[in-house]
Amino acid sequence: SLMSAEIATEAFEQASNAALTPFMPNLTFSYSYNRNQEEFGNVFTFDNIDLDRYWSSTAGISLNWNLFNGFSDYLNYEKAIIAERNQAIVKARTERNIKQSLLAAYDNYQSAIEVIKINELNLESASEEYRLATERRIVGSATQLEVRDAQVNLTRAEQSLVEAVSY
């Protein structure tokens, strides 16, 4: 469906953006605090302990940048771009198929309306033919067979109209 194609397209766009992250440097901050005492009990107590002594802290900044790894980062990025383009093609195809289906349904609807109109005209014509055949029979210029034929034509016209409307 179109909604799933749009969601998949968005996911592939995000994946191609994420494929750029290996090209960025990694910046790491670290901090460490240590206390050192000869007796374990003195590490967590502050009675008679000089707080300016027996402790240390360390801070660090690290910057890592992978400059060369056999072009695998670049290949992964290219694969993500190709996957994004392929998904865009799938989305366009889905949109085109939906549009084609809608146009076909609309054309079928228009054709059905035309068939109904034609069958309504045929029904009116058959009804008029039956009326005229009945009048001619009353005045004696038509046979009972002609009236029956007109009646059969009227019934067929009614049946055709019912079939067209139920389609």
mmCIF file with all atom_site columns, C-alpha atoms in Angstrom:
data_model
loop_
_atom_site.group_PDB
_atom_site.id
_atom_site.type_symbol
_atom_site.label_atom_id
_atom_site.label_alt_id
_atom_site.label_comp_id
_atom_site.label_asym_id
_atom_site.label_entity_id
_atom_site.label_seq_id
_atom_site.pdbx_PDB_ins_code
_atom_site.Cartn_x
_atom_site.Cartn_y
_atom_site.Cartn_z
_atom_site.occupancy
_atom_site.B_iso_or_equiv
_atom_site.pdbx_formal_charge
_atom_site.auth_seq_id
_atom_site.auth_comp_id
_atom_site.auth_asym_id
_atom_site.auth_atom_id
_atom_site.pdbx_PDB_model_num
ATOM 1   C CA . SER A 1 1   ? 0.000   0.000   0.000   1.00 0.00 ? 1   SER A CA 1
ATOM 2   C CA . LEU A 1 2   ? 0.990   3.612   -0.350  1.00 0.00 ? 2   LEU A CA 1
ATOM 3   C CA . MET A 1 3   ? 1.309   4.170   3.393   1.00 0.00 ? 3   MET A CA 1
ATOM 4   C CA . SER A 1 4   ? 3.749   1.286   3.816   1.00 0.00 ? 4   SER A CA 1
ATOM 5   C CA . ALA A 1 5   ? 5.747   2.496   0.799   1.00 0.00 ? 5   ALA A CA 1
ATOM 6   C CA . GLU A 1 6   ? 6.011   5.972   2.347   1.00 0.00 ? 6   GLU A CA 1
ATOM 7   C CA . ILE A 1 7   ? 7.088   4.534   5.700   1.00 0.00 ? 7   ILE A CA 1
ATOM 8   C CA . ALA A 1 8   ? 9.675   2.317   4.017   1.00 0.00 ? 8   ALA A CA 1
ATOM 9   C CA . THR A 1 9   ? 10.981  5.284   1.999   1.00 0.00 ? 9   THR A CA 1
ATOM 10  C CA . GLU A 1 10  ? 11.388  7.303   5.176   1.00 0.00 ? 10  GLU A CA 1
ATOM 11  C CA . ALA A 1 11  ? 13.179  4.392   6.854   1.00 0.00 ? 11  ALA A CA 1
ATOM 12  C CA . PHE A 1 12  ? 15.616  4.086   3.948   1.00 0.00 ? 12  PHE A CA 1
ATOM 13  C CA . GLU A 1 13  ? 16.271  7.844   4.057   1.00 0.00 ? 13  GLU A CA 1
ATOM 14  C CA . GLN A 1 14  ? 17.126  7.557   7.738   1.00 0.00 ? 14  GLN A CA 1
ATOM 15  C CA . ALA A 1 15  ? 19.333  4.539   7.040   1.00 0.00 ? 15  ALA A CA 1
ATOM 16  C CA . SER A 1 16  ? 21.280  6.447   4.393   1.00 0.00 ? 16  SER A CA 1
ATOM 17  C CA . ASN A 1 17  ? 21.720  9.332   6.837   1.00 0.00 ? 17  ASN A CA 1
ATOM 18  C CA . ALA A 1 18  ? 22.902  6.874   9.487   1.00 0.00 ? 18  ALA A CA 1
ATOM 19  C CA . ALA A 1 19  ? 25.380  5.431   6.981   1.00 0.00 ? 19  ALA A CA 1
ATOM 20  C CA . LEU A 1 20  ? 27.202  8.785   7.114   1.00 0.00 ? 20  LEU A CA 1
ATOM 21  C CA . THR A 1 21  ? 28.064  8.422   10.796  1.00 0.00 ? 21  THR A CA 1
ATOM 22  C CA . PRO A 1 22  ? 31.247  6.336   10.264  1.00 0.00 ? 22  PRO A CA 1
ATOM 23  C CA . PHE A 1 23  ? 32.731  9.338   8.455   1.00 0.00 ? 23  PHE A CA 1
ATOM 24  C CA . MET A 1 24  ? 32.378  11.490  11.577  1.00 0.00 ? 24  MET A CA 1
ATOM 25  C CA . PRO A 1 25  ? 34.905  11.526  14.426  1.00 0.00 ? 25  PRO A CA 1
ATOM 26  C CA . ASN A 1 26  ? 34.063  10.028  17.822  1.00 0.00 ? 26  ASN A CA 1
ATOM 27  C CA . LEU A 1 27  ? 34.606  12.338  20.765  1.00 0.00 ? 27  LEU A CA 1
ATOM 28  C CA . THR A 1 28  ? 34.761  10.700  24.205  1.00 0.00 ? 28  THR A CA 1
ATOM 29  C CA . PHE A 1 29  ? 34.936  12.375  27.612  1.00 0.00 ? 29  PHE A CA 1
ATOM 30  C CA . SER A 1 30  ? 35.936  10.465  30.734  1.00 0.00 ? 30  SER A CA 1
ATOM 31  C CA . TYR A 1 31  ? 36.384  11.282  34.405  1.00 0.00 ? 31  TYR A CA 1
ATOM 32  C CA . SER A 1 32  ? 37.562  9.075   37.255  1.00 0.00 ? 32  SER A CA 1
ATOM 33  C CA . TYR A 1 33  ? 37.817  9.670   41.035  1.00 0.00 ? 33  TYR A CA 1
ATOM 34  C CA . ASN A 1 34  ? 39.780  7.363   43.378  1.00 0.00 ? 34  ASN A CA 1
ATOM 35  C CA . ARG A 1 35  ? 40.410  7.236   47.136  1.00 0.00 ? 35  ARG A CA 1
ATOM 36  C CA . ASN A 1 36  ? 43.240  5.222   48.496  1.00 0.00 ? 36  ASN A CA 1
ATOM 37  C CA . GLN A 1 37  ? 43.680  4.163   52.151  1.00 0.00 ? 37  GLN A CA 1
ATOM 38  C CA . GLU A 1 38  ? 45.691  1.448   53.779  1.00 0.00 ? 38  GLU A CA 1
ATOM 39  C CA . GLU A 1 39  ? 42.682  0.262   55.770  1.00 0.00 ? 39  GLU A CA 1
ATOM 40  C CA . PHE A 1 40  ? 39.371  -0.518  54.107  1.00 0.00 ? 40  PHE A CA 1
ATOM 41  C CA . GLY A 1 41  ? 37.311  1.083   56.862  1.00 0.00 ? 41  GLY A CA 1
ATOM 42  C CA . ASN A 1 42  ? 38.996  4.453   56.330  1.00 0.00 ? 42  ASN A CA 1
ATOM 43  C CA . VAL A 1 43  ? 37.945  4.659   52.665  1.00 0.00 ? 43  VAL A CA 1
ATOM 44  C CA . PHE A 1 44  ? 34.335  5.516   53.507  1.00 0.00 ? 44  PHE A CA 1
ATOM 45  C CA . THR A 1 45  ? 34.721  7.295   56.832  1.00 0.00 ? 45  THR A CA 1
ATOM 46  C CA . PHE A 1 46  ? 35.848  10.834  57.287  1.00 0.00 ? 46  PHE A CA 1
ATOM 47  C CA . ASP A 1 47  ? 36.898  10.714  60.964  1.00 0.00 ? 47  ASP A CA 1
ATOM 48  C CA . ASN A 1 48  ? 40.431  11.941  61.553  1.00 0.00 ? 48  ASN A CA 1
ATOM 49  C CA . ILE A 1 49  ? 41.307  11.691  57.851  1.00 0.00 ? 49  ILE A CA 1
ATOM 50  C CA . ASP A 1 50  ? 42.918  14.455  55.913  1.00 0.00 ? 50  ASP A CA 1
ATOM 51  C CA . LEU A 1 51  ? 40.535  14.856  52.947  1.00 0.00 ? 51  LEU A CA 1
ATOM 52  C CA . ASP A 1 52  ? 43.176  16.618  50.902  1.00 0.00 ? 52  ASP A CA 1
ATOM 53  C CA . ARG A 1 53  ? 45.267  13.464  50.839  1.00 0.00 ? 53  ARG A CA 1
ATOM 54  C CA . TYR A 1 54  ? 44.800  9.921   49.611  1.00 0.00 ? 54  TYR A CA 1
ATOM 55  C CA . TRP A 1 55  ? 42.649  10.731  46.602  1.00 0.00 ? 55  TRP A CA 1
ATOM 56  C CA . SER A 1 56  ? 43.133  11.242  42.908  1.00 0.00 ? 56  SER A CA 1
ATOM 57  C CA . SER A 1 57  ? 41.030  12.139  39.909  1.00 0.00 ? 57  SER A CA 1
ATOM 58  C CA . THR A 1 58  ? 41.589  11.757  36.221  1.00 0.00 ? 58  THR A CA 1
ATOM 59  C CA . ALA A 1 59  ? 39.888  13.504  33.326  1.00 0.00 ? 59  ALA A CA 1
ATOM 60  C CA . GLY A 1 60  ? 40.348  12.719  29.681  1.00 0.00 ? 60  GLY A CA 1
ATOM 61  C CA . ILE A 1 61  ? 39.208  13.604  26.206  1.00 0.00 ? 61  ILE A CA 1
ATOM 62  C CA . SER A 1 62  ? 39.613  11.220  23.312  1.00 0.00 ? 62  SER A CA 1
ATOM 63  C CA . LEU A 1 63  ? 39.017  11.931  19.638  1.00 0.00 ? 63  LEU A CA 1
ATOM 64  C CA . ASN A 1 64  ? 38.908  8.913   17.299  1.00 0.00 ? 64  ASN A CA 1
ATOM 65  C CA . TRP A 1 65  ? 38.551  9.111   13.566  1.00 0.00 ? 65  TRP A CA 1
ATOM 66  C CA . ASN A 1 66  ? 38.739  6.035   11.375  1.00 0.00 ? 66  ASN A CA 1
ATOM 67  C CA . LEU A 1 67  ? 40.466  7.359   8.293   1.00 0.00 ? 67  LEU A CA 1
ATOM 68  C CA . PHE A 1 68  ? 40.907  4.103   6.423   1.00 0.00 ? 68  PHE A CA 1
ATOM 69  C CA . ASN A 1 69  ? 39.165  0.771   6.796   1.00 0.00 ? 69  ASN A CA 1
ATOM 70  C CA . GLY A 1 70  ? 39.332  -0.673  3.316   1.00 0.00 ? 70  GLY A CA 1
ATOM 71  C CA . PHE A 1 71  ? 36.558  1.583   1.982   1.00 0.00 ? 71  PHE A CA 1
ATOM 72  C CA . SER A 1 72  ? 33.901  -0.474  3.773   1.00 0.00 ? 72  SER A CA 1
ATOM 73  C CA . ASP A 1 73  ? 32.293  2.682   5.236   1.00 0.00 ? 73  ASP A CA 1
ATOM 74  C CA . TYR A 1 74  ? 32.050  4.164   1.763   1.00 0.00 ? 74  TYR A CA 1
ATOM 75  C CA . LEU A 1 75  ? 30.604  0.941   0.344   1.00 0.00 ? 75  LEU A CA 1
ATOM 76  C CA . ASN A 1 76  ? 28.031  0.767   3.131   1.00 0.00 ? 76  ASN A CA 1
ATOM 77  C CA . TYR A 1 77  ? 27.060  4.368   2.410   1.00 0.00 ? 77  TYR A CA 1
ATOM 78  C CA . GLU A 1 78  ? 26.723  3.641   -1.311  1.00 0.00 ? 78  GLU A CA 1
ATOM 79  C CA . LYS A 1 79  ? 24.588  0.564   -0.564  1.00 0.00 ? 79  LYS A CA 1
ATOM 80  C CA . ALA A 1 80  ? 22.313  2.682   1.634   1.00 0.00 ? 80  ALA A CA 1
ATOM 81  C CA . ILE A 1 81  ? 21.959  5.297   -1.126  1.00 0.00 ? 81  ILE A CA 1
ATOM 82  C CA . ILE A 1 82  ? 21.133  2.597   -3.692  1.00 0.00 ? 82  ILE A CA 1
ATOM 83  C CA . ALA A 1 83  ? 18.575  1.039   -1.335  1.00 0.00 ? 83  ALA A CA 1
ATOM 84  C CA . GLU A 1 84  ? 16.995  4.469   -0.819  1.00 0.00 ? 84  GLU A CA 1
ATOM 85  C CA . ARG A 1 85  ? 16.765  5.028   -4.592  1.00 0.00 ? 85  ARG A CA 1
ATOM 86  C CA . ASN A 1 86  ? 15.297  1.554   -5.113  1.00 0.00 ? 86  ASN A CA 1
ATOM 87  C CA . GLN A 1 87  ? 12.667  2.256   -2.462  1.00 0.00 ? 87  GLN A CA 1
ATOM 88  C CA . ALA A 1 88  ? 11.837  5.557   -4.166  1.00 0.00 ? 88  ALA A CA 1
ATOM 89  C CA . ILE A 1 89  ? 11.257  3.584   -7.373  1.00 0.00 ? 89  ILE A CA 1
ATOM 90  C CA . VAL A 1 90  ? 9.031   1.110   -5.504  1.00 0.00 ? 90  VAL A CA 1
ATOM 91  C CA . LYS A 1 91  ? 7.061   4.001   -4.006  1.00 0.00 ? 91  LYS A CA 1
ATOM 92  C CA . ALA A 1 92  ? 6.635   5.637   -7.434  1.00 0.00 ? 92  ALA A CA 1
ATOM 93  C CA . ARG A 1 93  ? 5.512   2.299   -8.887  1.00 0.00 ? 93  ARG A CA 1
ATOM 94  C CA . THR A 1 94  ? 3.015   1.862   -6.043  1.00 0.00 ? 94  THR A CA 1
ATOM 95  C CA . GLU A 1 95  ? 1.649   5.369   -6.602  1.00 0.00 ? 95  GLU A CA 1
ATOM 96  C CA . ARG A 1 96  ? 1.386   4.696   -10.345 1.00 0.00 ? 96  ARG A CA 1
ATOM 97  C CA . ASN A 1 97  ? -0.427  1.374   -9.747  1.00 0.00 ? 97  ASN A CA 1
ATOM 98  C CA . ILE A 1 98  ? -2.887  3.001   -7.356  1.00 0.00 ? 98  ILE A CA 1
ATOM 99  C CA . LYS A 1 99  ? -3.530  5.828   -9.801  1.00 0.00 ? 99  LYS A CA 1
ATOM 100 C CA . GLN A 1 100 ? -4.012  3.310   -12.610 1.00 0.00 ? 100 GLN A CA 1
ATOM 101 C CA . SER A 1 101 ? -6.441  1.288   -10.482 1.00 0.00 ? 101 SER A CA 1
ATOM 102 C CA . LEU A 1 102 ? -8.405  4.414   -9.603  1.00 0.00 ? 102 LEU A CA 1
ATOM 103 C CA . LEU A 1 103 ? -8.590  5.470   -13.247 1.00 0.00 ? 103 LEU A CA 1
ATOM 104 C CA . ALA A 1 104 ? -9.703  1.979   -14.291 1.00 0.00 ? 104 ALA A CA 1
ATOM 105 C CA . ALA A 1 105 ? -12.382 1.962   -11.574 1.00 0.00 ? 105 ALA A CA 1
ATOM 106 C CA . TYR A 1 106 ? -13.555 5.416   -12.676 1.00 0.00 ? 106 TYR A CA 1
ATOM 107 C CA . ASP A 1 107 ? -13.684 4.296   -16.322 1.00 0.00 ? 107 ASP A CA 1
ATOM 108 C CA . ASN A 1 108 ? -15.662 1.191   -15.304 1.00 0.00 ? 108 ASN A CA 1
ATOM 109 C CA . TYR A 1 109 ? -18.025 3.406   -13.333 1.00 0.00 ? 109 TYR A CA 1
ATOM 110 C CA . GLN A 1 110 ? -18.521 5.730   -16.314 1.00 0.00 ? 110 GLN A CA 1
ATOM 111 C CA . SER A 1 111 ? -19.089 2.730   -18.597 1.00 0.00 ? 111 SER A CA 1
ATOM 112 C CA . ALA A 1 112 ? -21.642 1.294   -16.170 1.00 0.00 ? 112 ALA A CA 1
ATOM 113 C CA . ILE A 1 113 ? -23.502 4.613   -16.115 1.00 0.00 ? 113 ILE A CA 1
ATOM 114 C CA . GLU A 1 114 ? -23.564 4.668   -19.921 1.00 0.00 ? 114 GLU A CA 1
ATOM 115 C CA . VAL A 1 115 ? -24.817 1.062   -20.042 1.00 0.00 ? 115 VAL A CA 1
ATOM 116 C CA . ILE A 1 116 ? -27.583 1.923   -17.551 1.00 0.00 ? 116 ILE A CA 1
ATOM 117 C CA . LYS A 1 117 ? -28.621 4.943   -19.618 1.00 0.00 ? 117 LYS A CA 1
ATOM 118 C CA . ILE A 1 118 ? -28.707 2.847   -22.791 1.00 0.00 ? 118 ILE A CA 1
ATOM 119 C CA . ASN A 1 119 ? -30.726 0.128   -21.062 1.00 0.00 ? 119 ASN A CA 1
ATOM 120 C CA . GLU A 1 120 ? -33.160 2.752   -19.713 1.00 0.00 ? 120 GLU A CA 1
ATOM 121 C CA . LEU A 1 121 ? -33.649 4.017   -23.280 1.00 0.00 ? 121 LEU A CA 1
ATOM 122 C CA . ASN A 1 122 ? -34.130 0.429   -24.487 1.00 0.00 ? 122 ASN A CA 1
ATOM 123 C CA . LEU A 1 123 ? -36.707 -0.107  -21.736 1.00 0.00 ? 123 LEU A CA 1
ATOM 124 C CA . GLU A 1 124 ? -38.590 3.030   -22.748 1.00 0.00 ? 124 GLU A CA 1
ATOM 125 C CA . SER A 1 125 ? -38.483 1.918   -26.386 1.00 0.00 ? 125 SER A CA 1
ATOM 126 C CA . ALA A 1 126 ? -39.652 -1.613  -25.542 1.00 0.00 ? 126 ALA A CA 1
ATOM 127 C CA . SER A 1 127 ? -42.402 -0.226  -23.341 1.00 0.00 ? 127 SER A CA 1
ATOM 128 C CA . GLU A 1 128 ? -43.588 2.051   -26.129 1.00 0.00 ? 128 GLU A CA 1
ATOM 129 C CA . GLU A 1 129 ? -43.404 -0.860  -28.599 1.00 0.00 ? 129 GLU A CA 1
ATOM 130 C CA . TYR A 1 130 ? -45.526 -2.980  -26.268 1.00 0.00 ? 130 TYR A CA 1
ATOM 131 C CA . ARG A 1 131 ? -48.052 -0.161  -25.818 1.00 0.00 ? 131 ARG A CA 1
ATOM 132 C CA . LEU A 1 132 ? -48.338 0.333   -29.591 1.00 0.00 ? 132 LEU A CA 1
ATOM 133 C CA . ALA A 1 133 ? -48.614 -3.427  -30.243 1.00 0.00 ? 133 ALA A CA 1
ATOM 134 C CA . THR A 1 134 ? -51.400 -3.650  -27.656 1.00 0.00 ? 134 THR A CA 1
ATOM 135 C CA . GLU A 1 135 ? -53.300 -0.742  -29.258 1.00 0.00 ? 135 GLU A CA 1
ATOM 136 C CA . ARG A 1 136 ? -52.843 -2.223  -32.734 1.00 0.00 ? 136 ARG A CA 1
ATOM 137 C CA . ARG A 1 137 ? -54.172 -5.536  -31.402 1.00 0.00 ? 137 ARG A CA 1
ATOM 138 C CA . ILE A 1 138 ? -57.222 -3.743  -29.970 1.00 0.00 ? 138 ILE A CA 1
ATOM 139 C CA . VAL A 1 139 ? -58.007 -2.123  -33.320 1.00 0.00 ? 139 VAL A CA 1
ATOM 140 C CA . GLY A 1 140 ? -57.295 -5.393  -35.111 1.00 0.00 ? 140 GLY A CA 1
ATOM 141 C CA . SER A 1 141 ? -54.212 -4.490  -37.171 1.00 0.00 ? 141 SER A CA 1
ATOM 142 C CA . ALA A 1 142 ? -51.762 -6.633  -35.136 1.00 0.00 ? 142 ALA A CA 1
ATOM 143 C CA . THR A 1 143 ? -51.749 -10.273 -34.190 1.00 0.00 ? 143 THR A CA 1
ATOM 144 C CA . GLN A 1 144 ? -51.447 -11.777 -30.756 1.00 0.00 ? 144 GLN A CA 1
ATOM 145 C CA . LEU A 1 145 ? -47.962 -12.987 -31.760 1.00 0.00 ? 145 LEU A CA 1
ATOM 146 C CA . GLU A 1 146 ? -46.789 -9.401  -32.321 1.00 0.00 ? 146 GLU A CA 1
ATOM 147 C CA . VAL A 1 147 ? -48.103 -8.436  -28.875 1.00 0.00 ? 147 VAL A CA 1
ATOM 148 C CA . ARG A 1 148 ? -46.284 -11.422 -27.333 1.00 0.00 ? 148 ARG A CA 1
ATOM 149 C CA . ASP A 1 149 ? -43.047 -10.474 -29.143 1.00 0.00 ? 149 ASP A CA 1
ATOM 150 C CA . ALA A 1 150 ? -43.339 -6.908  -27.824 1.00 0.00 ? 150 ALA A CA 1
ATOM 151 C CA . GLN A 1 151 ? -43.992 -8.272  -24.337 1.00 0.00 ? 151 GLN A CA 1
ATOM 152 C CA . VAL A 1 152 ? -40.911 -10.536 -24.565 1.00 0.00 ? 152 VAL A CA 1
ATOM 153 C CA . ASN A 1 153 ? -38.811 -7.572  -25.749 1.00 0.00 ? 153 ASN A CA 1
ATOM 154 C CA . LEU A 1 154 ? -40.088 -5.508  -22.811 1.00 0.00 ? 154 LEU A CA 1
ATOM 155 C CA . THR A 1 155 ? -39.198 -8.282  -20.350 1.00 0.00 ? 155 THR A CA 1
ATOM 156 C CA . ARG A 1 156 ? -35.720 -8.621  -21.881 1.00 0.00 ? 156 ARG A CA 1
ATOM 157 C CA . ALA A 1 157 ? -35.209 -4.857  -21.643 1.00 0.00 ? 157 ALA A CA 1
ATOM 158 C CA . GLU A 1 158 ? -36.243 -4.935  -17.973 1.00 0.00 ? 158 GLU A CA 1
ATOM 159 C CA . GLN A 1 159 ? -33.874 -7.834  -17.346 1.00 0.00 ? 159 GLN A CA 1
ATOM 160 C CA . SER A 1 160 ? -30.990 -6.025  -19.082 1.00 0.00 ? 160 SER A CA 1
ATOM 161 C CA . LEU A 1 161 ? -31.601 -2.931  -16.983 1.00 0.00 ? 161 LEU A CA 1
ATOM 162 C CA . VAL A 1 162 ? -31.654 -4.953  -13.750 1.00 0.00 ? 162 VAL A CA 1
ATOM 163 C CA . GLU A 1 163 ? -28.387 -6.675  -14.767 1.00 0.00 ? 163 GLU A CA 1
ATOM 164 C CA . ALA A 1 164 ? -26.778 -3.321  -15.626 1.00 0.00 ? 164 ALA A CA 1
ATOM 165 C CA . VAL A 1 165 ? -27.808 -1.762  -12.314 1.00 0.00 ? 165 VAL A CA 1
ATOM 166 C CA . SER A 1 166 ? -26.637 -4.773  -10.288 1.00 0.00 ? 166 SER A CA 1
ATOM 167 C CA . TYR A 1 167 ? -23.238 -4.744  -12.041 1.00 0.00 ? 167 TYR A CA 1
#
